[in-house]
Coordinates of C-alpha atoms (C1' of nucleotides) in Angstrom, one line a residue:
Chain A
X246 CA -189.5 122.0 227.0
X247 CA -189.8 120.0 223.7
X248 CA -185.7 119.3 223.6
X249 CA -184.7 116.0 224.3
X250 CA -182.9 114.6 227.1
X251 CA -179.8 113.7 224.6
X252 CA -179.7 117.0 223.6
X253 CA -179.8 118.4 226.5
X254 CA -177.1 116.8 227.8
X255 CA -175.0 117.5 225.1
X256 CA -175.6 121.3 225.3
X257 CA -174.9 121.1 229.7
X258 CA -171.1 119.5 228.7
X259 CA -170.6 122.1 226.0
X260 CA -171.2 125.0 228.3
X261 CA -171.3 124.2 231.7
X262 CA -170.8 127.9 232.4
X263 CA -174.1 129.5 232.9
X264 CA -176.0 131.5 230.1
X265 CA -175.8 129.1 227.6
X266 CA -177.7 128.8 224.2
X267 CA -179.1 125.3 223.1
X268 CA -177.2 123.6 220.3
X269 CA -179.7 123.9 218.1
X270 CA -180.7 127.7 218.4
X271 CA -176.8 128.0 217.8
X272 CA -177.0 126.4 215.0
X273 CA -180.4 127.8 213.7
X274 CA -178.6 131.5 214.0
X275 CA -175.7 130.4 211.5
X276 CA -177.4 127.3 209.6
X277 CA -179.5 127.8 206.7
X278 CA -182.3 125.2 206.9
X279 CA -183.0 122.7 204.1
X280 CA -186.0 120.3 203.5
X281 CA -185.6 116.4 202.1
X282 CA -188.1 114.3 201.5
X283 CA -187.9 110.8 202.5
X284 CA -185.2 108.9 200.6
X285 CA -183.8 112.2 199.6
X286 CA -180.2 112.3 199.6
X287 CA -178.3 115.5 201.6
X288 CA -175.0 114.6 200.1
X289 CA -173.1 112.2 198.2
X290 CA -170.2 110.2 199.3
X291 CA -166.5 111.4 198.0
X292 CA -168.7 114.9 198.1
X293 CA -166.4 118.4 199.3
X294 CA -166.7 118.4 203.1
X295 CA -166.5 121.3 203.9
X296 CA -170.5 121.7 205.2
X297 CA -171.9 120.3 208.5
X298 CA -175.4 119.3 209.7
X299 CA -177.8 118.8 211.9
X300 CA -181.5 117.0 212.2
X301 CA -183.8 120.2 213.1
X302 CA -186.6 117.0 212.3
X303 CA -186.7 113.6 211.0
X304 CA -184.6 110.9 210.4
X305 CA -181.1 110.6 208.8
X306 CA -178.9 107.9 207.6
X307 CA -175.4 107.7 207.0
X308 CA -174.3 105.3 204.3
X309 CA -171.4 104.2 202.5
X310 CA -171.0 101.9 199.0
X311 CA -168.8 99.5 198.1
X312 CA -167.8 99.0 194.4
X313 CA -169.6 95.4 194.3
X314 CA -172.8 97.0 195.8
X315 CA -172.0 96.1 199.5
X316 CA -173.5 98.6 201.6
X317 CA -172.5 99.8 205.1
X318 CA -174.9 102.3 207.6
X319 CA -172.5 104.0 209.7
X320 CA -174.9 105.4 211.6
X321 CA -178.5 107.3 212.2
X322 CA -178.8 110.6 213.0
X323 CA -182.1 111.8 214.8
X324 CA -183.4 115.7 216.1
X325 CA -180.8 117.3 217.2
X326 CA -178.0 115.1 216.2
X327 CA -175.2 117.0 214.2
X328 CA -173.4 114.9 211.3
X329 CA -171.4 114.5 208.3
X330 CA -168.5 115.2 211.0
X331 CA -165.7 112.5 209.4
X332 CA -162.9 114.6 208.2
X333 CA -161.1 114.5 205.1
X334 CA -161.1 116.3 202.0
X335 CA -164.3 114.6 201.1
X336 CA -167.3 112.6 203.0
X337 CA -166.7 109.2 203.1
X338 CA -170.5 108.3 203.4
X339 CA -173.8 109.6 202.0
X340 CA -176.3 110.8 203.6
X341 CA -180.0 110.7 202.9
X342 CA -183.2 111.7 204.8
X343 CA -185.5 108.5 206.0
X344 CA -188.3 110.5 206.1
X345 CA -189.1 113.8 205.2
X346 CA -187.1 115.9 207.5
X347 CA -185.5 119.2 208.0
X348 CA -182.0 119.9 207.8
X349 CA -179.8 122.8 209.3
X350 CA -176.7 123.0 207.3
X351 CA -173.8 125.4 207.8
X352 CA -170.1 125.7 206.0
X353 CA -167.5 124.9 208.4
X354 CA -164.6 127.3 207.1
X355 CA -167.3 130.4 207.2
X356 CA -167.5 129.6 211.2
X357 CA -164.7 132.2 212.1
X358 CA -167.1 134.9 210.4
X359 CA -169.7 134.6 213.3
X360 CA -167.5 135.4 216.7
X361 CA -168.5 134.0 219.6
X362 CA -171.3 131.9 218.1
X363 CA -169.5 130.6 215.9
X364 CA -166.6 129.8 217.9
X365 CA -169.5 128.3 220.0
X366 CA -170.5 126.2 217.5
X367 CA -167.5 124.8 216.2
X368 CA -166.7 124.0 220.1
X369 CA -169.5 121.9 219.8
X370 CA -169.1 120.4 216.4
X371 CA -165.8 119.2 217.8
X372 CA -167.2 117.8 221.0
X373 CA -169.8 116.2 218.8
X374 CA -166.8 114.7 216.8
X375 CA -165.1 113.2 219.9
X376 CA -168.9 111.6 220.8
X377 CA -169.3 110.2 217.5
X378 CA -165.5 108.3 217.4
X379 CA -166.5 107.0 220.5
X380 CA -169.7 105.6 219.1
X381 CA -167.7 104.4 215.8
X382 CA -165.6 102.2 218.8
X383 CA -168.4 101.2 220.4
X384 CA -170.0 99.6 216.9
X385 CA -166.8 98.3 216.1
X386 CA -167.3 95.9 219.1
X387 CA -170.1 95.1 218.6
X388 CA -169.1 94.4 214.6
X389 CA -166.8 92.1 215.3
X390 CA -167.4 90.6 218.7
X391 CA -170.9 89.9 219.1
X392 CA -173.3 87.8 217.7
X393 CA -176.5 88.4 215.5
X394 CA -179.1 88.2 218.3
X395 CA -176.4 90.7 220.4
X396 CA -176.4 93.1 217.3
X397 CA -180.1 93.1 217.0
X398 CA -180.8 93.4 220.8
X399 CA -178.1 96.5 220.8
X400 CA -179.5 98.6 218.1
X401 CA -182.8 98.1 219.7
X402 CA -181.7 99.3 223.2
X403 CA -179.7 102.2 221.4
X404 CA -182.9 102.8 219.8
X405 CA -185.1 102.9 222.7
X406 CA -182.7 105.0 224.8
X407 CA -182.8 107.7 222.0
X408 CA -186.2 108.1 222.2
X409 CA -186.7 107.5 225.6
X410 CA -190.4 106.7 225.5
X411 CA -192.3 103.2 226.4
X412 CA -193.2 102.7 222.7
X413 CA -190.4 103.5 219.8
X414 CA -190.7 103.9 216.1
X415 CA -188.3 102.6 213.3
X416 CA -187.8 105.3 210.9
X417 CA -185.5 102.8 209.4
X418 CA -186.1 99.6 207.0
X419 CA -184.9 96.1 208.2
X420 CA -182.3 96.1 205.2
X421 CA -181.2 99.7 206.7
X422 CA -180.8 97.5 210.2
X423 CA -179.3 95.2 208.3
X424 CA -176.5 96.9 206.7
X425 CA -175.9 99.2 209.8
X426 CA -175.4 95.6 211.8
X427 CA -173.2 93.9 209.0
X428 CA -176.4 91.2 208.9
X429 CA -178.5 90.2 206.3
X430 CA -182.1 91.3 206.5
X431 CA -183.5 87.9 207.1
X432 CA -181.2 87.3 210.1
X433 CA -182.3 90.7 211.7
X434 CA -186.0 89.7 211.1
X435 CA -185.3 86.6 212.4
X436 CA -183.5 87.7 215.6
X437 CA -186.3 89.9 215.5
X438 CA -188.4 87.3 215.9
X439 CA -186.7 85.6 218.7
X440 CA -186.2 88.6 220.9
X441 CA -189.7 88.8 220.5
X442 CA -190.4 85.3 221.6
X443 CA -187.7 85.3 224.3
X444 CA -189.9 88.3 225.9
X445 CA -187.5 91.0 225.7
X446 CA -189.0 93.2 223.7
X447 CA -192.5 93.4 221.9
X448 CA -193.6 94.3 218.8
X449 CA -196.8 96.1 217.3
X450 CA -196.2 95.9 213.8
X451 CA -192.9 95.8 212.2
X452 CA -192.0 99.2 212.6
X453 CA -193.2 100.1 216.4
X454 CA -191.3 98.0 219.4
X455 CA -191.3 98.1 223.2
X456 CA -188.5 96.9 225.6
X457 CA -190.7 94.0 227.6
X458 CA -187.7 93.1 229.7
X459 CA -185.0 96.5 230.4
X460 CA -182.6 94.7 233.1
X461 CA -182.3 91.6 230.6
X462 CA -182.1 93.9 227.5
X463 CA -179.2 95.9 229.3
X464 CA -177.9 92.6 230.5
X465 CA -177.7 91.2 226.9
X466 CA -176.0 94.6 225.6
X467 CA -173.4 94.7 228.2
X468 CA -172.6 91.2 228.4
Chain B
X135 CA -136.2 114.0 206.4
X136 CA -137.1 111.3 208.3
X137 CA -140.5 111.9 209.4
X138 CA -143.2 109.2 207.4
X139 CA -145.6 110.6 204.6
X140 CA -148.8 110.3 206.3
X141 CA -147.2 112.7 209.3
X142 CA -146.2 115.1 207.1
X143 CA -149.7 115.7 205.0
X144 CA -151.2 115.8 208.4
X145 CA -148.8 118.6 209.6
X146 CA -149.1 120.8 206.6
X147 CA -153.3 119.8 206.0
X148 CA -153.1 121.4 210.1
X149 CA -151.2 124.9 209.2
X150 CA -150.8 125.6 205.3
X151 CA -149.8 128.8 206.3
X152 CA -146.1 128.9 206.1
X153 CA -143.3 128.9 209.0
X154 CA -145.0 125.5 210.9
X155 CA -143.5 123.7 213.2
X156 CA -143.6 120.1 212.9
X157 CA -146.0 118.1 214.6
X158 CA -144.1 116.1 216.6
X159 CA -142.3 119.0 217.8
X160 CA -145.4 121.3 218.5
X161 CA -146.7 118.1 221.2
X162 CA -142.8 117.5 222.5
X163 CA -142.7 121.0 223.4
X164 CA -145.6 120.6 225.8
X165 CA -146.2 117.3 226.5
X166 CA -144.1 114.8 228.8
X167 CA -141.8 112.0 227.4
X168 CA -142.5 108.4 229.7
X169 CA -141.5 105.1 228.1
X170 CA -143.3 102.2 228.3
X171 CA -141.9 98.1 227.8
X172 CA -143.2 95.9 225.6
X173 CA -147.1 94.9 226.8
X174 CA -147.2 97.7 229.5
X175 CA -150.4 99.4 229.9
X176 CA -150.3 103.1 228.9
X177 CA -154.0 103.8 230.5
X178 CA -156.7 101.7 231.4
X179 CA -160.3 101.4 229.6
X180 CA -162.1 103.8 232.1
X181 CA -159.2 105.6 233.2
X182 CA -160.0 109.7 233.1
X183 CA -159.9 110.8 229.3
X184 CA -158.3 114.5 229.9
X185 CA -154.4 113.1 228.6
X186 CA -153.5 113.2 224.7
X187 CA -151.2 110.9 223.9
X188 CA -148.7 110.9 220.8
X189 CA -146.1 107.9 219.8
X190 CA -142.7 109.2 219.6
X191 CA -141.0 105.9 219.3
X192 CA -142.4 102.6 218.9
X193 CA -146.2 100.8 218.4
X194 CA -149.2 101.0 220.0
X195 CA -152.6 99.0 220.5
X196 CA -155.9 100.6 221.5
X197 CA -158.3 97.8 222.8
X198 CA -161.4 97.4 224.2
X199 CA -162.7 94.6 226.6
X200 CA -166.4 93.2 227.1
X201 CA -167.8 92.0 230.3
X202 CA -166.7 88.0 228.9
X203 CA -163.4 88.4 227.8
X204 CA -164.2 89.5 224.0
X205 CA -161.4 91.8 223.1
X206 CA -161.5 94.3 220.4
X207 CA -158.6 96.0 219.2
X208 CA -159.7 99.9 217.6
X209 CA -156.5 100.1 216.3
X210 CA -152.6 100.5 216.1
X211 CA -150.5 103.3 216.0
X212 CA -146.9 104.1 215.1
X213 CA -144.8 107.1 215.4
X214 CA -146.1 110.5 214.9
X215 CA -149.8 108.9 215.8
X216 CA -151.9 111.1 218.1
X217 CA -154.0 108.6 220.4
X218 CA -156.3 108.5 223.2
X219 CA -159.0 110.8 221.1
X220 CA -162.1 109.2 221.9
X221 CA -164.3 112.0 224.1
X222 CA -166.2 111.2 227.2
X223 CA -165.4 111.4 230.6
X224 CA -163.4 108.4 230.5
X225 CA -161.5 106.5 228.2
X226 CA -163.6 103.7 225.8
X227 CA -160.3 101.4 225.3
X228 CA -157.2 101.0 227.0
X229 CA -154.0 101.6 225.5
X230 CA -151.0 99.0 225.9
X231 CA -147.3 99.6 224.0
X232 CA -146.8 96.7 221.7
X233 CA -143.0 97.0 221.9
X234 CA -140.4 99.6 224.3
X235 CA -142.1 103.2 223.1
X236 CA -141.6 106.3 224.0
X237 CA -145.1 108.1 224.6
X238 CA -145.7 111.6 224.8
X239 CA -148.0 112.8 227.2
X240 CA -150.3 116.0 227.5
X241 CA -153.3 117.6 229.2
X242 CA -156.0 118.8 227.4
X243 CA -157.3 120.6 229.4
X244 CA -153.7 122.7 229.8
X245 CA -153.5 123.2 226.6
X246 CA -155.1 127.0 226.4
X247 CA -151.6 127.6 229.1
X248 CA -149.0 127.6 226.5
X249 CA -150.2 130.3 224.1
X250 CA -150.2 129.8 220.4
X251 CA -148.0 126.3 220.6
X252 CA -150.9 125.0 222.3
X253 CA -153.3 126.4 220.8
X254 CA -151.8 124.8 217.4
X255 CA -151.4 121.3 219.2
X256 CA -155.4 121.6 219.8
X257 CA -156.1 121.9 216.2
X258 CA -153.4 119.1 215.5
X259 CA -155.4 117.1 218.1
X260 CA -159.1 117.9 216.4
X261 CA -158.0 117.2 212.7
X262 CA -156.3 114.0 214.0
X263 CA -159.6 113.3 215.8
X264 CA -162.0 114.0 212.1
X265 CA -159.5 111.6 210.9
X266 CA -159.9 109.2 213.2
X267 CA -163.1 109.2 213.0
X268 CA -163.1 108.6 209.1
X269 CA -160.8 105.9 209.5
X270 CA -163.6 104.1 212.3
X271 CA -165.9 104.2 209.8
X272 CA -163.7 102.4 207.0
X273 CA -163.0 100.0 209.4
X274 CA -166.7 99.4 210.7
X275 CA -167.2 98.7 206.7
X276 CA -164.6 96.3 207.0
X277 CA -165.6 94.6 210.4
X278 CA -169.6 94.4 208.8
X279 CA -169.1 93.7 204.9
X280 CA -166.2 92.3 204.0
X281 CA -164.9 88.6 204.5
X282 CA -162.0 87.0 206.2
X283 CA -159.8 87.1 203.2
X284 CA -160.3 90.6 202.4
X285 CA -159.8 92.1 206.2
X286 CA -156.5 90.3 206.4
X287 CA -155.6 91.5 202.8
X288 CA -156.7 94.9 203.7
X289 CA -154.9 94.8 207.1
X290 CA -152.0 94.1 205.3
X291 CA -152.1 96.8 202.6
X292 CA -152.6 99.9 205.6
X293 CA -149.5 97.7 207.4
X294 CA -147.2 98.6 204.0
X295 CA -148.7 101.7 203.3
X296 CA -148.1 103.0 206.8
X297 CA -144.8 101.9 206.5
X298 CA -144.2 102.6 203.1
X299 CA -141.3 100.4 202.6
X300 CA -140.4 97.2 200.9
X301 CA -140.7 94.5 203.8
X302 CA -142.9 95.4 206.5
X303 CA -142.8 94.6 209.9
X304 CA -145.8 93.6 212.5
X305 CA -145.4 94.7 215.4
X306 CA -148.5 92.5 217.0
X307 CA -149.3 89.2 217.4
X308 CA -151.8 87.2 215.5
X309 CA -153.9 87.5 218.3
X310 CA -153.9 91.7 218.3
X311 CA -154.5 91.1 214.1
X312 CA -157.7 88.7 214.9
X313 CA -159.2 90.8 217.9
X314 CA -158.8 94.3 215.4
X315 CA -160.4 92.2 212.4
X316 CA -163.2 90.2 214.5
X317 CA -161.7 86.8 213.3
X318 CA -160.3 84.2 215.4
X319 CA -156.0 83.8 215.2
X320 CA -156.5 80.7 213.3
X321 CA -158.5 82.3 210.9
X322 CA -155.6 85.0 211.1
X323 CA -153.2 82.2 209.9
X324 CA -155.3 80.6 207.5
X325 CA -156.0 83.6 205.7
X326 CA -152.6 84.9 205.8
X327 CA -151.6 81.5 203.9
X328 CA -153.7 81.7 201.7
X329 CA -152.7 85.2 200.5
X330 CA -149.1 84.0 200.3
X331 CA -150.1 81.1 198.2
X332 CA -152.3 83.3 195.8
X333 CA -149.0 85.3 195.5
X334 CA -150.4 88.7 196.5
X335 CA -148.1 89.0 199.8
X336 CA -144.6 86.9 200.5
X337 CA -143.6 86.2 204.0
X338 CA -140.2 85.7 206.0
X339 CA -141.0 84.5 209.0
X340 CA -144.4 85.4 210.8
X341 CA -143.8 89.1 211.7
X342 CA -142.2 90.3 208.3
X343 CA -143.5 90.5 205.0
X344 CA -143.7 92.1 201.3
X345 CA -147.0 92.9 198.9
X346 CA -145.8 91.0 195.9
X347 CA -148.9 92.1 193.8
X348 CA -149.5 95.6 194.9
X349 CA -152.4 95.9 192.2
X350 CA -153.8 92.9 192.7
X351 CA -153.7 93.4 196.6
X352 CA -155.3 96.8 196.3
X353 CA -157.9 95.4 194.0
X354 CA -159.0 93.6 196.1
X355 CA -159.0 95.8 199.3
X356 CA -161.2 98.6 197.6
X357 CA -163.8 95.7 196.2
Chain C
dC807 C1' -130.5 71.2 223.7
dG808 C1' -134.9 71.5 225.8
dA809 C1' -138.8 74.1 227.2
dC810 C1' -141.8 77.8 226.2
dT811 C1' -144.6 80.6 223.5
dG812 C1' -146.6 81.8 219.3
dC813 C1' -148.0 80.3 214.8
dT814 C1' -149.9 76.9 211.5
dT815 C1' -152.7 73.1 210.0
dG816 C1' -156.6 69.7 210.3
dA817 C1' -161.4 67.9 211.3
dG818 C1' -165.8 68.7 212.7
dA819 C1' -169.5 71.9 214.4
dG820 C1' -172.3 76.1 214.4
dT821 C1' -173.8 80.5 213.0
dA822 C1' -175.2 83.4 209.6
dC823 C1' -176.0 83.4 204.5
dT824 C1' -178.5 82.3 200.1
dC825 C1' -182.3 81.2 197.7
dA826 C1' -187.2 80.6 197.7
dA827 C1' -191.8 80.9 199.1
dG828 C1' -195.3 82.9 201.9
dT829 C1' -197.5 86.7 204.7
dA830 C1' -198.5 91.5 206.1
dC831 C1' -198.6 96.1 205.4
dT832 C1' -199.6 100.5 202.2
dG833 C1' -201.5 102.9 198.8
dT834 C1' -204.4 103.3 194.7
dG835 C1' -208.4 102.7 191.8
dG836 C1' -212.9 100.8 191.4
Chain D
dC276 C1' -215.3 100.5 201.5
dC277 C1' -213.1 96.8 199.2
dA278 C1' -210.0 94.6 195.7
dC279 C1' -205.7 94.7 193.9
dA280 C1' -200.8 95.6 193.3
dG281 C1' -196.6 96.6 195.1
dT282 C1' -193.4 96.7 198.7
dA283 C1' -191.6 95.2 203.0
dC284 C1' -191.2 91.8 206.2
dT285 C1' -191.1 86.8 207.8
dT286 C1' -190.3 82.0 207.6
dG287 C1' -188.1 77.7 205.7
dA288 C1' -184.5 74.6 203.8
dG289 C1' -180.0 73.9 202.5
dT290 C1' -175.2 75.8 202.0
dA291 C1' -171.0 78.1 203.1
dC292 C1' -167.9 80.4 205.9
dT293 C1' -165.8 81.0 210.1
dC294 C1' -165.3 79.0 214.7
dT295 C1' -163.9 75.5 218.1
dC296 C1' -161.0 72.0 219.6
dA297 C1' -156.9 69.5 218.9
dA298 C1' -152.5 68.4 217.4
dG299 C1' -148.1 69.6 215.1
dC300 C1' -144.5 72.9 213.9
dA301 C1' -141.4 77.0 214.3
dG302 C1' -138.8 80.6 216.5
dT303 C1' -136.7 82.1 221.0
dC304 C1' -134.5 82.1 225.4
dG305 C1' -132.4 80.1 229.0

DNA sequence: CGACTGCTTGAGAGTACTCAAGTACTGTGG
DNA sequence: CCACAGTACTTGAGTACTCTCAAGCAGTCG
């Protein structure tokens, strides 16, 4: 079974009672699927919210502009991953695809057309809405408590547990990092760097990284 | 009618449909009145997530601790606030009253008991949870882009639009403000001086102040 | 009135930023 | 297959902003 283990789990806590459907065939049956090439934006921010999506595959981030150009990521969404959940009458971020990827969109009003999958569905869009504030308060600590090399090592343990594999891709550009860890690009490289050096993780490029050191990593995170 | 601005759009965004009952009242029908003294804990970070929570009278600090000490405050609610939103099996923050409160108190899970009242108090609790969420991801963009004189200046601003009157009261101390903007309280203090002096907010004391240049002030929160 | 707690102010240190240069990938055309 | 251009990433030097540590000042309660 090609679903992921974060998936998975998801879909257990959303229907712990037997015959259940996976999120994403849920989803498929209502959704209509879109493509995006990389750097392709799905929607704009201070769009109508009334749609939500999820990654079928690929690589989405989640972005939002201030007027001077600052730029904030308020997260990456990855297979699987529903999004564009933040209420109000319009989306407070962007989103655009990092790579070309597939895109399962639905209208959230039109739900109550679909009985019990729908009903299903928006069960799970609001579980998946409880998730994600958690998340948002878990970044928010790690915003405004911890320090650049503490940023850097926790995206790249949140990283590697999402993948869940020995080696793990970037789909996302250091000045994406950087904005989603309120660094600059040459700080993240340079923490980087020093993770690197320090042993607990290991590079092969830019792009590819391994965690060398998991106890340490987890320690660094938690701390 | 008594009840503040930013409760009301919430109740009639929840039922547009004529003959609602007002939020407060929907949770006070089901849910359980305790009171709490200044500084008492409401729940504890880890504590079982299944309660709701709603301020009836009084204020409110979410916060999250690290391993070290580090505190982070998620935020602050007043009167009419839903709180304790954040999904998972356990709670991410603990919740503390900042002054005597009255709390209301509900399980979620008993909800689906009360017929349509409950079922009305869900939907109050999922929209308050979309917002919530939005509002997390202003304040990450805060927390990550924005310097010490602008998160005071825009702490400020929500104070006095939350409470939507002239002078303003803050119900937490410097060191609540520092741990919910990532600064340190003398930083806090600082800032806060230097806002006075610039003219765009005039204080009485520590805890009570007025925006003296609304435009100016709000200017410089959306930059 | 004095002690306590919370807030403000000051001086010096440190972390992350800015600006600038150099290096490594990626893709394109020869 | 290699040379080149373009982009992305890394490294370096100096600066600035916020933090730390320390002292002084208010507001509050006995």
């Amino acid at each position: 079974m090609s679903m992921p283990a974060f998936l998975r789990d998801r879909a257990e806590a959303a229907a712990p009672v037997a015959q259940m459907i996976p999120t994403d065939e849920v989803f498929s049956a209502i959704g209509v699927s879109m493509s995006f090439s990389a750097g392709e934006e799905i929607y704009a921010q201070d769009d109508e919210s009334d749609m939500v999506y999820q990654v079928q595959r690929g690589a989405v981030r989640a972005s939002r502009l201030l007027g001077d150009g600052r730029r904030q990521i308020a997260g990456f969404y990855y297979a699987g991953d529903l999004f564009g959940l933040e209420a109000g009458p319009t989306h407070r971020a962007s989103a655009e695809a990092l790579c070309d990827s597939k895109i399962l969109v639905t209208k959230r009003s039109s739900l109550k057309h679909y009985g019990e999958a729908g009903e299903r569905l928006e069960r799970l869009i609001w579980r998946a809405t409880g998730q994600e504030l958690g998340r948002a308060q878990d970044h928010m600590m790690l915003l405004a408590r911890k320090s650049a090399y503490e940023r850097v090592a926790g995206f790249l343990a949140d990283v590697a547990k999402r993948q869940g594999s020995a080696w793990n891709e970037l789909a996302m550009s250091r000045q994406d990092i950087a904005d989603h860890l309120g660094l600059t690009i040459e700080t993240v490289s340079r923490m980087v760097t020093q993770l690197q050096a320090d042993g607990l993780v290991a590079l092969e490029g830019c792009r590819r990284f391994r965690v060398a050191a998991p106890v340490r990593l987890a320690d660094l995170v938690a701390a």
